[in-house]
Amino acid sequence: SNDTASSDNSLGLVVVDKYFIRYGLKEIYTFLHLTFQEFLSACYIVQLNSQAQEEVILKYGSDKSLGVVWKFYCGMTQFSDEKIRNFEQLVEQTKSEVLLHLRCAHESQQDILCTHIINSYGSKIVLNSLSLNPADFTALGYVLTHSSVPATELAITSCNIGPEGLSALEKAVNPSLAMKTLR
């Protein structure tokens, strides 16, 4: 049946994966949308003990296709002294992904991660040849304003940006502007 509401083909957000039916596996269910998979992957990682989380990060941290998983992971994890090592490992595994690091720190809403990022880059944030959206600038502004150490240099070169992005950055680094906009 092509009826996705049929109980034979669907469990709500979970559906029978027709790809596996070709190979005789009829009980394989998948999610219709990748974001659900990424969110549940992060939920799985978060429930692991700290050492097991670190092992997952060491094994899969450098996989660029898991960027959203790491954002969800950072948003769900309270990075205590014991778990900060896991974030440090994630940054190490994704060395050249400064935008991912900014997004993860913003998602976490934890100042300690902002400080770690600024320190990791020697107080210099360089964004080069990227297409940046307002959410990226909000993450950048968050990291800049919540780090306990200042960034001494910010370089945004050859990036595709728009006035909305610059406005988002300005509001993130100067919250009084955001209040004026709301009025």
PDB file of C-alpha atoms in Angstrom:
ATOM      1  CA  SER A   1       0.000   0.000   0.000  1.00  0.00           C
ATOM      2  CA  ASN A   2       1.174   3.525  -0.724  1.00  0.00           C
ATOM      3  CA  ASP A   3      -0.877   4.867   2.179  1.00  0.00           C
ATOM      4  CA  THR A   4       1.728   6.128   4.670  1.00  0.00           C
ATOM      5  CA  ALA A   5      -0.947   6.222   7.376  1.00  0.00           C
ATOM      6  CA  SER A   6      -1.341   2.456   7.117  1.00  0.00           C
ATOM      7  CA  SER A   7      -0.130   0.666  10.237  1.00  0.00           C
ATOM      8  CA  ASP A   8       1.736  -1.772   7.975  1.00  0.00           C
ATOM      9  CA  ASN A   9       4.011   0.949   6.605  1.00  0.00           C
ATOM     10  CA  SER A  10       4.278   3.516   9.342  1.00  0.00           C
ATOM     11  CA  LEU A  11       4.792   4.075  13.035  1.00  0.00           C
ATOM     12  CA  GLY A  12       4.196   7.825  12.897  1.00  0.00           C
ATOM     13  CA  LEU A  13       7.524   9.415  12.033  1.00  0.00           C
ATOM     14  CA  VAL A  14       9.076   6.006  11.480  1.00  0.00           C
ATOM     15  CA  VAL A  15       8.385   4.167   8.209  1.00  0.00           C
ATOM     16  CA  VAL A  16       9.300   0.813   6.686  1.00  0.00           C
ATOM     17  CA  ASP A  17      12.470   1.272   4.657  1.00  0.00           C
ATOM     18  CA  LYS A  18      11.581  -0.114   1.233  1.00  0.00           C
ATOM     19  CA  TYR A  19      15.259  -0.335   0.246  1.00  0.00           C
ATOM     20  CA  PHE A  20      15.792  -3.229   2.653  1.00  0.00           C
ATOM     21  CA  ILE A  21      12.621  -5.037   1.522  1.00  0.00           C
ATOM     22  CA  ARG A  22      14.450  -5.856  -1.736  1.00  0.00           C
ATOM     23  CA  TYR A  23      16.918  -7.881   0.327  1.00  0.00           C
ATOM     24  CA  GLY A  24      14.289  -9.750   2.333  1.00  0.00           C
ATOM     25  CA  LEU A  25      14.464  -7.603   5.472  1.00  0.00           C
ATOM     26  CA  LYS A  26      10.919  -6.438   6.180  1.00  0.00           C
ATOM     27  CA  GLU A  27      11.276  -5.152   9.741  1.00  0.00           C
ATOM     28  CA  ILE A  28      13.735  -2.309   9.084  1.00  0.00           C
ATOM     29  CA  TYR A  29      12.270   1.081  10.020  1.00  0.00           C
ATOM     30  CA  THR A  30      13.814   4.466   9.312  1.00  0.00           C
ATOM     31  CA  PHE A  31      12.931   8.115   9.763  1.00  0.00           C
ATOM     32  CA  LEU A  32      11.500  10.118   6.930  1.00  0.00           C
ATOM     33  CA  HIS A  33      13.645  13.133   7.720  1.00  0.00           C
ATOM     34  CA  LEU A  34      17.382  13.195   8.383  1.00  0.00           C
ATOM     35  CA  THR A  35      17.049  15.700  11.250  1.00  0.00           C
ATOM     36  CA  PHE A  36      15.141  13.134  13.333  1.00  0.00           C
ATOM     37  CA  GLN A  37      17.977  10.672  12.814  1.00  0.00           C
ATOM     38  CA  GLU A  38      20.536  13.296  13.798  1.00  0.00           C
ATOM     39  CA  PHE A  39      18.596  14.282  16.912  1.00  0.00           C
ATOM     40  CA  LEU A  40      18.136  10.692  18.054  1.00  0.00           C
ATOM     41  CA  SER A  41      21.795   9.941  17.343  1.00  0.00           C
ATOM     42  CA  ALA A  42      22.728  12.800  19.646  1.00  0.00           C
ATOM     43  CA  CYS A  43      20.265  11.500  22.276  1.00  0.00           C
ATOM     44  CA  TYR A  44      21.979   8.121  22.114  1.00  0.00           C
ATOM     45  CA  ILE A  45      25.448   9.629  22.509  1.00  0.00           C
ATOM     46  CA  VAL A  46      24.348  11.822  25.431  1.00  0.00           C
ATOM     47  CA  GLN A  47      23.021   8.853  27.402  1.00  0.00           C
ATOM     48  CA  LEU A  48      26.403   7.090  27.203  1.00  0.00           C
ATOM     49  CA  ASN A  49      28.899   7.491  30.031  1.00  0.00           C
ATOM     50  CA  SER A  50      31.602  10.107  29.541  1.00  0.00           C
ATOM     51  CA  GLN A  51      34.265   7.627  28.414  1.00  0.00           C
ATOM     52  CA  ALA A  52      31.951   6.014  25.855  1.00  0.00           C
ATOM     53  CA  GLN A  53      31.001   9.488  24.566  1.00  0.00           C
ATOM     54  CA  GLU A  54      34.672  10.259  24.082  1.00  0.00           C
ATOM     55  CA  GLU A  55      35.152   7.008  22.176  1.00  0.00           C
ATOM     56  CA  VAL A  56      32.270   7.909  19.828  1.00  0.00           C
ATOM     57  CA  ILE A  57      33.727  11.381  19.300  1.00  0.00           C
ATOM     58  CA  LEU A  58      37.171   9.945  18.553  1.00  0.00           C
ATOM     59  CA  LYS A  59      35.712   7.453  16.084  1.00  0.00           C
ATOM     60  CA  TYR A  60      33.152   9.687  14.314  1.00  0.00           C
ATOM     61  CA  GLY A  61      34.061  13.263  15.225  1.00  0.00           C
ATOM     62  CA  SER A  62      35.799  14.022  11.952  1.00  0.00           C
ATOM     63  CA  ASP A  63      32.848  12.856   9.823  1.00  0.00           C
ATOM     64  CA  LYS A  64      31.560  16.105   8.283  1.00  0.00           C
ATOM     65  CA  SER A  65      28.116  14.623   7.702  1.00  0.00           C
ATOM     66  CA  LEU A  66      27.579  14.485  11.486  1.00  0.00           C
ATOM     67  CA  GLY A  67      27.802  18.244  12.079  1.00  0.00           C
ATOM     68  CA  VAL A  68      24.135  18.537  13.082  1.00  0.00           C
ATOM     69  CA  VAL A  69      24.521  15.573  15.444  1.00  0.00           C
ATOM     70  CA  TRP A  70      27.350  17.412  17.226  1.00  0.00           C
ATOM     71  CA  LYS A  71      25.250  20.586  17.507  1.00  0.00           C
ATOM     72  CA  PHE A  72      22.424  18.595  19.101  1.00  0.00           C
ATOM     73  CA  TYR A  73      24.931  16.785  21.323  1.00  0.00           C
ATOM     74  CA  CYS A  74      26.378  20.073  22.581  1.00  0.00           C
ATOM     75  CA  GLY A  75      22.904  21.446  23.179  1.00  0.00           C
ATOM     76  CA  MET A  76      21.969  18.443  25.323  1.00  0.00           C
ATOM     77  CA  THR A  77      25.201  18.074  27.293  1.00  0.00           C
ATOM     78  CA  GLN A  78      26.101  19.933  30.449  1.00  0.00           C
ATOM     79  CA  PHE A  79      29.871  20.196  30.065  1.00  0.00           C
ATOM     80  CA  SER A  80      31.151  19.737  33.593  1.00  0.00           C
ATOM     81  CA  ASP A  81      34.840  19.416  34.401  1.00  0.00           C
ATOM     82  CA  GLU A  82      34.545  15.694  33.622  1.00  0.00           C
ATOM     83  CA  LYS A  83      32.850  16.174  30.241  1.00  0.00           C
ATOM     84  CA  ILE A  84      34.733  19.227  28.935  1.00  0.00           C
ATOM     85  CA  ARG A  85      37.307  16.765  27.623  1.00  0.00           C
ATOM     86  CA  ASN A  86      34.657  15.484  25.208  1.00  0.00           C
ATOM     87  CA  PHE A  87      34.146  18.953  23.746  1.00  0.00           C
ATOM     88  CA  GLU A  88      37.910  19.422  23.501  1.00  0.00           C
ATOM     89  CA  GLN A  89      38.124  16.128  21.595  1.00  0.00           C
ATOM     90  CA  LEU A  90      35.304  17.211  19.282  1.00  0.00           C
ATOM     91  CA  VAL A  91      37.125  20.463  18.496  1.00  0.00           C
ATOM     92  CA  GLU A  92      40.327  18.489  17.893  1.00  0.00           C
ATOM     93  CA  GLN A  93      38.543  16.038  15.572  1.00  0.00           C
ATOM     94  CA  THR A  94      37.024  18.909  13.569  1.00  0.00           C
ATOM     95  CA  LYS A  95      40.081  21.201  13.560  1.00  0.00           C
ATOM     96  CA  SER A  96      39.286  23.345  10.537  1.00  0.00           C
ATOM     97  CA  GLU A  97      35.541  23.629  11.169  1.00  0.00           C
ATOM     98  CA  VAL A  98      35.392  26.945  13.029  1.00  0.00           C
ATOM     99  CA  LEU A  99      31.790  27.513  11.989  1.00  0.00           C
ATOM    100  CA  LEU A 100      30.771  24.149  13.474  1.00  0.00           C
ATOM    101  CA  HIS A 101      32.562  25.066  16.706  1.00  0.00           C
ATOM    102  CA  LEU A 102      30.743  28.395  16.884  1.00  0.00           C
ATOM    103  CA  ARG A 103      27.400  26.693  16.248  1.00  0.00           C
ATOM    104  CA  CYS A 104      28.070  24.019  18.887  1.00  0.00           C
ATOM    105  CA  ALA A 105      29.027  26.587  21.530  1.00  0.00           C
ATOM    106  CA  HIS A 106      25.970  28.681  20.750  1.00  0.00           C
ATOM    107  CA  GLU A 107      23.712  25.623  20.889  1.00  0.00           C
ATOM    108  CA  SER A 108      25.158  24.670  24.275  1.00  0.00           C
ATOM    109  CA  GLN A 109      24.645  28.135  25.801  1.00  0.00           C
ATOM    110  CA  GLN A 110      27.673  27.485  28.034  1.00  0.00           C
ATOM    111  CA  ASP A 111      30.325  30.144  28.467  1.00  0.00           C
ATOM    112  CA  ILE A 112      33.066  27.574  29.108  1.00  0.00           C
ATOM    113  CA  LEU A 113      32.749  26.327  25.515  1.00  0.00           C
ATOM    114  CA  CYS A 114      32.959  29.871  24.151  1.00  0.00           C
ATOM    115  CA  THR A 115      36.161  30.444  26.088  1.00  0.00           C
ATOM    116  CA  HIS A 116      37.575  27.133  24.874  1.00  0.00           C
ATOM    117  CA  ILE A 117      36.923  28.088  21.255  1.00  0.00           C
ATOM    118  CA  ILE A 118      38.544  31.515  21.556  1.00  0.00           C
ATOM    119  CA  ASN A 119      41.563  29.906  23.251  1.00  0.00           C
ATOM    120  CA  SER A 120      41.707  27.108  20.654  1.00  0.00           C
ATOM    121  CA  TYR A 121      42.082  29.646  17.881  1.00  0.00           C
ATOM    122  CA  GLY A 122      44.641  31.781  19.687  1.00  0.00           C
ATOM    123  CA  SER A 123      42.079  34.570  20.176  1.00  0.00           C
ATOM    124  CA  LYS A 124      41.708  34.898  16.385  1.00  0.00           C
ATOM    125  CA  ILE A 125      38.495  33.889  14.648  1.00  0.00           C
ATOM    126  CA  VAL A 126      38.913  33.572  10.881  1.00  0.00           C
ATOM    127  CA  LEU A 127      35.990  32.841   8.579  1.00  0.00           C
ATOM    128  CA  ASN A 128      37.087  32.462   4.973  1.00  0.00           C
ATOM    129  CA  SER A 129      35.147  31.585   1.801  1.00  0.00           C
ATOM    130  CA  LEU A 130      31.915  30.603   3.552  1.00  0.00           C
ATOM    131  CA  SER A 131      28.285  31.343   2.908  1.00  0.00           C
ATOM    132  CA  LEU A 132      27.098  32.755   6.219  1.00  0.00           C
ATOM    133  CA  ASN A 133      23.506  33.182   7.339  1.00  0.00           C
ATOM    134  CA  PRO A 134      22.067  35.232  10.218  1.00  0.00           C
ATOM    135  CA  ALA A 135      22.134  32.185  12.530  1.00  0.00           C
ATOM    136  CA  ASP A 136      25.883  31.856  11.916  1.00  0.00           C
ATOM    137  CA  PHE A 137      26.402  35.491  12.882  1.00  0.00           C
ATOM    138  CA  THR A 138      24.249  35.013  15.971  1.00  0.00           C
ATOM    139  CA  ALA A 139      26.471  32.068  16.975  1.00  0.00           C
ATOM    140  CA  LEU A 140      29.607  34.133  16.316  1.00  0.00           C
ATOM    141  CA  GLY A 141      28.267  37.026  18.382  1.00  0.00           C
ATOM    142  CA  TYR A 142      27.323  34.670  21.191  1.00  0.00           C
ATOM    143  CA  VAL A 143      30.819  33.181  21.362  1.00  0.00           C
ATOM    144  CA  LEU A 144      32.471  36.606  21.215  1.00  0.00           C
ATOM    145  CA  THR A 145      30.335  38.002  24.030  1.00  0.00           C
ATOM    146  CA  HIS A 146      30.279  34.942  26.313  1.00  0.00           C
ATOM    147  CA  SER A 147      33.954  33.989  26.268  1.00  0.00           C
ATOM    148  CA  SER A 148      35.877  34.912  29.398  1.00  0.00           C
ATOM    149  CA  VAL A 149      38.846  35.789  27.170  1.00  0.00           C
ATOM    150  CA  PRO A 150      38.547  38.369  24.397  1.00  0.00           C
ATOM    151  CA  ALA A 151      39.042  37.647  20.735  1.00  0.00           C
ATOM    152  CA  THR A 152      41.804  39.950  19.537  1.00  0.00           C
ATOM    153  CA  GLU A 153      41.101  39.465  15.838  1.00  0.00           C
ATOM    154  CA  LEU A 154      38.030  38.722  13.758  1.00  0.00           C
ATOM    155  CA  ALA A 155      38.569  38.194  10.035  1.00  0.00           C
ATOM    156  CA  ILE A 156      35.666  37.557   7.679  1.00  0.00           C
ATOM    157  CA  THR A 157      37.084  37.283   4.162  1.00  0.00           C
ATOM    158  CA  SER A 158      35.585  36.210   0.844  1.00  0.00           C
ATOM    159  CA  CYS A 159      32.374  35.173   2.582  1.00  0.00           C
ATOM    160  CA  ASN A 160      28.877  35.434   1.201  1.00  0.00           C
ATOM    161  CA  ILE A 161      27.011  37.582   3.719  1.00  0.00           C
ATOM    162  CA  GLY A 162      23.986  39.802   3.648  1.00  0.00           C
ATOM    163  CA  PRO A 163      22.698  42.772   5.609  1.00  0.00           C
ATOM    164  CA  GLU A 164      20.607  40.409   7.771  1.00  0.00           C
ATOM    165  CA  GLY A 165      23.769  38.584   8.828  1.00  0.00           C
ATOM    166  CA  LEU A 166      25.580  41.747   9.810  1.00  0.00           C
ATOM    167  CA  SER A 167      22.489  42.941  11.663  1.00  0.00           C
ATOM    168  CA  ALA A 168      22.342  39.627  13.564  1.00  0.00           C
ATOM    169  CA  LEU A 169      26.008  39.989  14.553  1.00  0.00           C
ATOM    170  CA  GLU A 170      25.494  43.566  15.652  1.00  0.00           C
ATOM    171  CA  LYS A 171      22.509  42.565  17.813  1.00  0.00           C
ATOM    172  CA  ALA A 172      24.405  39.610  19.293  1.00  0.00           C
ATOM    173  CA  VAL A 173      27.368  41.729  20.370  1.00  0.00           C
ATOM    174  CA  ASN A 174      25.253  44.713  21.427  1.00  0.00           C
ATOM    175  CA  PRO A 175      22.027  43.450  23.059  1.00  0.00           C
ATOM    176  CA  SER A 176      20.708  46.990  23.517  1.00  0.00           C
ATOM    177  CA  LEU A 177      20.271  47.132  19.707  1.00  0.00           C
ATOM    178  CA  ALA A 178      18.035  44.075  19.844  1.00  0.00           C
ATOM    179  CA  MET A 179      15.824  45.806  22.410  1.00  0.00           C
ATOM    180  CA  LYS A 180      15.513  48.879  20.162  1.00  0.00           C
ATOM    181  CA  THR A 181      14.464  46.648  17.270  1.00  0.00           C
ATOM    182  CA  LEU A 182      11.724  45.049  19.367  1.00  0.00           C
ATOM    183  CA  ARG A 183      10.229  48.413  20.312  1.00  0.00           C
TER     184      ARG A 183
END
